[in-house]
Amino acid sequence: MHASLVVLLAVVAVALGSCVAPPSDLRLCRLPVDARVPQEFANTQRDRALQATFDFLDAQHAMPTKECAEAYLEFECSKAYPRCTGDALSGLSGQTNTCYFECDNFVRRCRGQLIGVERPNCGTFSVDADCTARQLKISSSRGAASTLSAGSLASVLVVIASLFVLLF
């Protein structure tokens, strides 16, 4: 009985601890096609929460600057979808902590802009070279649709488009 419980727990740990592809229907945290995240982060929950935050800010006419929006998305997506060390075949994996500079960029670029968003304690994030930094850029030109890219163009984001309407 005790041995079977240990084996069952080991199987569950391996199943939940593997590196997998992130969800393909992420709206804001669009990741490269070769990205891998720990199994427990392979859901759209945080991505949808970020979308709701931007919907709220838009409804309050409180959209942040482009620089703040990028820094916020990069920081939050780095936390929500950390890089996975290991591989899908071995079953061994680990979560790579979010980079300190992502937190610092967010705090500096968004000072006083994001109502309802708490300032994080950046001291808890990694200063090691091997850390998670999701580089997401918002790009737009006048009259063009706004897009979020992570190495390649992603889907058009209505909420981010409203940011550029406010800026231009």
Coordinates of N, CA and C in Angstrom, one line a residue:
M1 N 0.8 -1.2 0.0 CA 0.0 0.0 0.0 C 0.9 1.3 0.0
H2 N 1.8 1.3 0.9 CA 2.7 2.5 1.0 C 3.6 2.6 -0.3
A3 N 4.0 1.5 -0.8 CA 4.9 1.6 -2.0 C 4.1 2.1 -3.2
S4 N 2.8 1.6 -3.3 CA 2.0 2.0 -4.5 C 1.6 3.5 -4.4
L5 N 1.5 4.0 -3.2 CA 1.2 5.5 -3.0 C 2.4 6.3 -3.4
V6 N 3.6 5.8 -3.1 CA 4.9 6.5 -3.5 C 5.0 6.5 -5.0
V7 N 4.7 5.4 -5.7 CA 4.8 5.3 -7.1 C 3.7 6.2 -7.7
L8 N 2.5 6.2 -7.2 CA 1.5 7.1 -7.7 C 1.9 8.5 -7.6
L9 N 2.4 8.9 -6.5 CA 2.9 10.3 -6.3 C 4.0 10.7 -7.3
A10 N 4.9 9.7 -7.5 CA 6.0 9.9 -8.5 C 5.5 10.1 -9.9
V11 N 4.5 9.3 -10.3 CA 3.9 9.4 -11.6 C 3.2 10.8 -11.8
V12 N 2.5 11.2 -10.8 CA 1.8 12.5 -10.8 C 2.9 13.6 -10.9
A13 N 4.0 13.6 -10.1 CA 5.0 14.6 -10.1 C 5.7 14.7 -11.5
V14 N 5.9 13.5 -12.1 CA 6.5 13.5 -13.5 C 5.5 14.1 -14.5
A15 N 4.3 13.8 -14.4 CA 3.3 14.3 -15.3 C 3.1 15.8 -15.2
L16 N 3.1 16.3 -14.0 CA 2.9 17.7 -13.8 C 4.2 18.5 -13.9
G17 N 5.3 17.8 -13.9 CA 6.6 18.5 -13.9 C 7.3 18.5 -15.2
S18 N 6.6 18.1 -16.3 CA 7.2 18.0 -17.6 C 7.1 19.4 -18.3
C19 N 8.0 19.6 -19.3 CA 8.0 20.8 -20.1 C 7.1 20.5 -21.3
V20 N 6.2 21.5 -21.5 CA 5.2 21.4 -22.6 C 5.2 22.7 -23.3
A21 N 4.5 22.7 -24.5 CA 4.3 23.9 -25.2 C 3.2 24.7 -24.5
P22 N 3.3 26.0 -24.6 CA 2.3 26.9 -23.9 C 1.0 26.8 -24.8
P23 N -0.1 27.2 -24.2 CA -1.4 27.2 -25.0 C -1.2 28.0 -26.3
S24 N -1.8 27.5 -27.3 CA -1.7 28.2 -28.6 C -2.6 29.4 -28.7
D25 N -3.6 29.5 -27.8 CA -4.6 30.6 -28.0 C -4.3 31.8 -27.0
L26 N -3.1 32.0 -26.6 CA -2.8 33.1 -25.8 C -3.0 34.4 -26.6
R27 N -3.6 35.4 -25.9 CA -3.9 36.7 -26.6 C -2.8 37.7 -26.4
L28 N -2.4 37.9 -25.2 CA -1.4 38.9 -24.9 C 0.0 38.3 -24.7
C29 N 0.1 37.2 -24.1 CA 1.4 36.6 -23.8 C 1.8 35.6 -24.9
R30 N 1.9 36.2 -26.1 CA 2.2 35.3 -27.3 C 3.7 34.9 -27.2
L31 N 4.0 33.6 -27.2 CA 5.3 33.1 -27.1 C 5.8 32.5 -28.4
P32 N 7.1 32.4 -28.5 CA 7.7 31.8 -29.8 C 7.2 30.4 -29.9
V33 N 7.2 29.9 -31.1 CA 6.7 28.6 -31.4 C 7.5 27.5 -30.7
D34 N 8.7 27.7 -30.4 CA 9.6 26.7 -29.7 C 9.6 26.9 -28.2
A35 N 8.8 27.8 -27.7 CA 8.7 28.0 -26.2 C 8.3 26.7 -25.5
R36 N 8.8 26.5 -24.3 CA 8.4 25.4 -23.4 C 8.1 26.0 -22.0
V37 N 7.1 25.6 -21.4 CA 6.7 26.0 -20.0 C 6.5 24.8 -19.2
P38 N 6.7 24.9 -17.9 CA 6.3 23.8 -17.0 C 4.8 23.5 -17.2
Q39 N 4.4 22.2 -17.1 CA 3.1 21.8 -17.3 C 2.0 22.6 -16.5
E40 N 2.4 22.9 -15.2 CA 1.4 23.6 -14.4 C 1.1 25.1 -14.9
F41 N 1.9 25.6 -15.8 CA 1.7 26.9 -16.3 C 1.1 26.9 -17.7
A42 N 0.8 25.8 -18.2 CA 0.2 25.6 -19.6 C -1.3 25.8 -19.6
N43 N -1.7 27.0 -19.2 CA -3.1 27.4 -19.3 C -3.2 28.8 -19.6
T44 N -4.4 29.3 -19.9 CA -4.7 30.6 -20.4 C -5.1 31.6 -19.3
Q45 N -5.2 31.1 -18.1 CA -5.8 31.8 -16.9 C -5.1 33.2 -16.8
R46 N -3.8 33.3 -16.7 CA -3.1 34.6 -16.4 C -3.2 35.5 -17.7
D47 N -3.2 34.9 -18.8 CA -3.3 35.7 -20.1 C -4.7 36.4 -20.1
R48 N -5.7 35.6 -19.7 CA -7.1 36.2 -19.7 C -7.2 37.3 -18.6
A49 N -6.5 37.1 -17.5 CA -6.5 38.1 -16.4 C -5.9 39.4 -16.9
L50 N -4.8 39.3 -17.6 CA -4.1 40.4 -18.2 C -5.1 41.2 -19.2
Q51 N -5.8 40.4 -20.0 CA -6.7 41.0 -20.9 C -7.8 41.8 -20.1
A52 N -8.3 41.2 -19.0 CA -9.3 41.8 -18.2 C -8.7 43.1 -17.6
T53 N -7.5 43.1 -17.2 CA -6.8 44.3 -16.6 C -6.8 45.4 -17.7
F54 N -6.4 45.1 -18.9 CA -6.4 46.1 -19.9 C -7.8 46.6 -20.3
D55 N -8.8 45.7 -20.3 CA -10.2 46.1 -20.5 C -10.6 47.1 -19.4
F56 N -10.3 46.8 -18.2 CA -10.7 47.7 -17.1 C -10.0 49.0 -17.3
L57 N -8.7 49.0 -17.6 CA -8.0 50.3 -17.7 C -8.6 51.1 -18.9
D58 N -9.0 50.4 -20.0 CA -9.6 51.1 -21.1 C -10.9 51.7 -20.7
A59 N -11.7 51.0 -20.0 CA -13.0 51.4 -19.5 C -12.9 52.6 -18.6
Q60 N -11.8 52.7 -17.9 CA -11.6 53.8 -17.0 C -10.8 55.0 -17.6
H61 N -10.6 54.8 -18.9 CA -9.8 55.8 -19.7 C -8.5 56.1 -19.0
A62 N -7.8 55.0 -18.6 CA -6.6 55.0 -17.9 C -5.5 54.1 -18.5
M63 N -5.5 54.0 -19.8 CA -4.5 53.2 -20.5 C -3.1 53.7 -20.3
P64 N -2.1 52.9 -20.1 CA -0.8 53.3 -19.8 C -0.1 53.7 -21.1
T65 N 1.1 54.2 -21.0 CA 1.9 54.5 -22.2 C 2.4 53.2 -22.8
K66 N 2.8 53.3 -24.1 CA 3.3 52.1 -24.8 C 4.4 51.5 -24.0
E67 N 5.4 52.3 -23.5 CA 6.5 51.8 -22.8 C 6.1 51.0 -21.5
C68 N 5.1 51.6 -20.8 CA 4.6 50.9 -19.6 C 3.9 49.6 -20.0
A69 N 3.0 49.7 -21.0 CA 2.3 48.5 -21.4 C 3.2 47.3 -21.8
E70 N 4.3 47.7 -22.5 CA 5.3 46.6 -22.9 C 6.0 46.1 -21.7
A71 N 6.4 47.0 -20.8 CA 7.1 46.5 -19.6 C 6.2 45.7 -18.7
Y72 N 5.0 46.1 -18.6 CA 4.0 45.3 -17.7 C 3.7 43.9 -18.3
L73 N 3.5 43.9 -19.7 CA 3.3 42.6 -20.3 C 4.5 41.7 -20.2
E74 N 5.7 42.2 -20.5 CA 6.9 41.4 -20.4 C 7.1 40.8 -19.0
F75 N 6.8 41.7 -18.0 CA 7.0 41.2 -16.6 C 6.0 40.1 -16.3
E76 N 4.7 40.5 -16.5 CA 3.6 39.5 -16.1 C 3.7 38.2 -17.0
C77 N 4.0 38.3 -18.2 CA 4.1 37.1 -19.0 C 5.3 36.3 -18.7
S78 N 6.4 36.9 -18.2 CA 7.5 36.2 -17.8 C 7.2 35.4 -16.5
K79 N 6.4 36.0 -15.6 CA 6.0 35.3 -14.4 C 4.9 34.2 -14.7
A80 N 4.0 34.5 -15.6 CA 2.9 33.6 -15.9 C 3.3 32.4 -16.7
Y81 N 4.3 32.6 -17.6 CA 4.8 31.5 -18.5 C 6.3 31.4 -18.4
P82 N 6.8 30.9 -17.3 CA 8.3 30.8 -17.2 C 8.9 29.8 -18.1
R83 N 10.2 30.1 -18.5 CA 10.9 29.1 -19.3 C 11.0 27.8 -18.5
C84 N 11.0 26.7 -19.2 CA 11.1 25.4 -18.6 C 12.5 24.9 -18.9
T85 N 13.2 24.4 -17.9 CA 14.5 23.7 -18.1 C 14.2 22.3 -18.1
G86 N 14.8 21.5 -19.0 CA 14.5 20.1 -19.1 C 13.9 19.9 -20.4
D87 N 13.3 18.7 -20.6 CA 12.7 18.4 -21.9 C 11.5 17.6 -21.7
A88 N 10.7 17.5 -22.7 CA 9.4 16.7 -22.7 C 9.7 15.2 -22.6
L89 N 10.8 14.7 -23.0 CA 11.1 13.3 -23.1 C 11.5 12.7 -21.7
S90 N 12.4 13.5 -21.0 CA 13.0 13.0 -19.8 C 12.1 13.0 -18.6
G91 N 11.1 13.9 -18.7 CA 10.2 14.1 -17.5 C 10.8 15.0 -16.5
L92 N 12.1 15.4 -16.6 CA 12.7 16.3 -15.7 C 12.6 17.7 -16.1
S93 N 12.2 18.5 -15.3 CA 12.0 19.9 -15.6 C 12.1 20.8 -14.4
G94 N 12.2 22.1 -14.7 CA 12.3 23.1 -13.6 C 11.8 24.4 -14.1
Q95 N 11.3 25.2 -13.3 CA 10.9 26.6 -13.6 C 12.1 27.5 -13.5
T96 N 12.3 28.4 -14.5 CA 13.3 29.4 -14.5 C 12.7 30.7 -14.0
N97 N 13.2 31.2 -12.9 CA 12.7 32.4 -12.3 C 12.7 33.6 -13.2
T98 N 11.8 34.5 -13.0 CA 11.7 35.7 -13.8 C 12.9 36.6 -13.5
C99 N 13.4 37.3 -14.6 CA 14.6 38.1 -14.5 C 14.3 39.4 -13.7
Y100 N 15.2 39.8 -12.9 CA 15.1 41.0 -12.1 C 14.8 42.2 -13.0
F101 N 15.5 42.3 -14.1 CA 15.4 43.5 -14.9 C 14.0 43.7 -15.5
E102 N 13.3 42.5 -15.7 CA 11.9 42.7 -16.1 C 11.0 43.4 -15.1
C103 N 11.2 43.0 -13.8 CA 10.5 43.7 -12.7 C 10.9 45.1 -12.6
D104 N 12.2 45.4 -12.6 CA 12.7 46.8 -12.5 C 12.2 47.7 -13.7
N105 N 12.2 47.1 -14.9 CA 11.7 47.9 -16.0 C 10.2 48.2 -15.8
F106 N 9.5 47.2 -15.3 CA 8.0 47.5 -15.1 C 7.8 48.6 -14.0
V107 N 8.6 48.5 -12.9 CA 8.4 49.5 -11.8 C 8.8 50.9 -12.3
R108 N 9.9 51.0 -13.0 CA 10.4 52.3 -13.5 C 9.5 52.9 -14.6
R109 N 9.0 52.1 -15.5 CA 8.3 52.6 -16.7 C 6.8 52.8 -16.4
C110 N 6.3 52.2 -15.3 CA 4.8 52.3 -15.0 C 4.5 53.1 -13.8
R111 N 5.5 53.8 -13.2 CA 5.2 54.5 -12.0 C 3.9 55.4 -12.1
G112 N 3.0 55.0 -11.2 CA 1.7 55.8 -11.2 C 0.8 55.6 -12.3
Q113 N 1.0 54.6 -13.2 CA 0.1 54.5 -14.4 C -0.9 53.4 -14.3
L114 N -0.7 52.4 -13.6 CA -1.6 51.2 -13.6 C -2.4 51.2 -12.4
I115 N -3.6 51.7 -12.4 CA -4.4 51.7 -11.2 C -4.8 50.3 -10.9
G116 N -4.8 49.9 -9.6 CA -5.2 48.6 -9.2 C -4.1 47.5 -9.3
V117 N -2.9 47.9 -9.8 CA -1.8 46.9 -9.9 C -0.8 47.3 -8.9
E118 N -0.5 46.3 -8.0 CA 0.5 46.5 -7.0 C 1.9 46.5 -7.5
R119 N 2.8 47.3 -6.8 CA 4.2 47.3 -7.2 C 4.8 46.1 -6.6
P120 N 5.5 45.3 -7.4 CA 6.2 44.1 -6.9 C 7.5 44.4 -6.1
N121 N 7.9 43.4 -5.3 CA 9.2 43.4 -4.6 C 10.2 42.8 -5.6
C122 N 10.9 43.6 -6.3 CA 11.8 43.1 -7.3 C 13.0 42.3 -6.7
G123 N 13.2 42.4 -5.4 CA 14.3 41.6 -4.8 C 14.1 40.1 -4.8
T124 N 12.8 39.7 -5.2 CA 12.6 38.2 -5.2 C 12.9 37.6 -6.6
F125 N 13.3 38.4 -7.5 CA 13.5 37.9 -8.9 C 15.0 37.7 -9.2
S126 N 15.3 37.0 -10.2 CA 16.6 36.5 -10.5 C 17.5 37.5 -11.1
V127 N 18.8 37.6 -10.7 CA 19.8 38.4 -11.3 C 20.7 37.5 -12.1
D128 N 20.5 36.2 -12.1 CA 21.3 35.2 -12.8 C 21.0 35.4 -14.3
A129 N 22.0 35.0 -15.1 CA 21.8 35.1 -16.6 C 20.8 34.2 -17.1
D130 N 20.6 33.1 -16.4 CA 19.6 32.1 -16.8 C 18.3 32.4 -16.1
C131 N 17.5 33.3 -16.6 CA 16.3 33.7 -16.1 C 15.2 33.8 -17.2
T132 N 14.0 33.9 -16.8 CA 12.9 34.1 -17.8 C 12.7 35.6 -18.1
A133 N 12.8 35.9 -19.4 CA 12.5 37.3 -19.9 C 11.7 37.1 -21.2
R134 N 10.4 37.3 -21.1 CA 9.6 37.2 -22.3 C 9.6 38.5 -23.0
Q135 N 10.3 38.6 -24.1 CA 10.4 39.9 -24.8 C 9.2 40.0 -25.8
L136 N 8.3 40.9 -25.4 CA 7.1 41.1 -26.1 C 7.0 42.6 -26.5
K137 N 6.9 42.9 -27.8 CA 6.9 44.3 -28.2 C 5.6 44.6 -28.9
I138 N 5.1 45.8 -28.5 CA 3.9 46.3 -29.1 C 4.4 47.2 -30.3
S139 N 3.9 46.9 -31.5 CA 4.3 47.7 -32.6 C 3.1 48.2 -33.3
S140 N 3.3 49.4 -33.9 CA 2.1 50.1 -34.6 C 2.7 51.2 -35.4
S141 N 2.0 51.5 -36.4 CA 2.3 52.7 -37.2 C 0.9 53.4 -37.4
R142 N 0.9 54.7 -37.6 CA -0.3 55.4 -37.7 C -1.2 54.8 -38.8
G143 N -2.4 54.5 -38.4 CA -3.4 53.9 -39.4 C -3.3 52.4 -39.5
A144 N -2.3 51.8 -38.9 CA -2.2 50.4 -39.0 C -2.7 49.8 -37.7
A145 N -3.1 48.5 -37.8 CA -3.6 47.8 -36.6 C -2.4 47.6 -35.7
S146 N -2.7 47.6 -34.4 CA -1.7 47.3 -33.4 C -1.5 45.9 -33.2
T147 N -0.3 45.4 -33.1 CA 0.0 44.0 -32.9 C 1.0 43.8 -31.8
L148 N 1.0 42.6 -31.2 CA 1.9 42.3 -30.2 C 2.7 41.2 -30.8
S149 N 4.1 41.3 -30.7 CA 4.9 40.3 -31.3 C 5.9 39.7 -30.3
A150 N 6.2 38.4 -30.6 CA 7.2 37.7 -29.8 C 8.1 37.0 -30.8
G151 N 8.8 37.8 -31.5 CA 9.6 37.2 -32.6 C 8.9 37.2 -33.9
S152 N 7.6 37.1 -33.9 CA 6.8 37.1 -35.1 C 5.5 37.8 -34.8
L153 N 4.8 38.3 -35.8 CA 3.5 39.1 -35.6 C 2.5 38.2 -35.0
A154 N 1.7 38.7 -34.1 CA 0.7 37.9 -33.4 C -0.7 38.5 -33.8
S155 N -1.7 38.1 -33.1 CA -3.0 38.5 -33.5 C -3.2 40.0 -33.1
V156 N -4.2 40.6 -33.8 CA -4.5 42.0 -33.5 C -5.2 42.1 -32.1
L157 N -4.8 43.1 -31.3 CA -5.3 43.2 -30.0 C -6.1 44.5 -29.9
V158 N -7.4 44.4 -29.7 CA -8.3 45.5 -29.7 C -8.0 46.4 -28.5
V159 N -7.6 45.9 -27.4 CA -7.3 46.7 -26.2 C -6.1 47.5 -26.4
I160 N -5.0 46.9 -27.0 CA -3.8 47.6 -27.3 C -4.0 48.6 -28.3
A161 N -4.9 48.4 -29.3 CA -5.2 49.3 -30.3 C -5.7 50.6 -29.7
S162 N -6.5 50.5 -28.7 CA -7.1 51.6 -28.0 C -6.0 52.4 -27.3
L163 N -4.9 51.8 -26.9 CA -3.8 52.5 -26.3 C -3.2 53.5 -27.3
F164 N -3.1 53.0 -28.6 CA -2.5 53.9 -29.6 C -3.4 55.0 -30.0
V165 N -4.7 54.7 -29.9 CA -5.7 55.8 -30.2 C -5.5 56.9 -29.2
L166 N -5.3 56.5 -27.9 CA -5.0 57.5 -26.9 C -3.7 58.3 -27.1
L167 N -2.7 57.5 -27.5 CA -1.4 58.1 -27.7 C -1.3 59.0 -28.9
F168 N -2.0 58.7 -30.0 CA -1.8 59.4 -31.2 C -3.1 60.2 -31.4

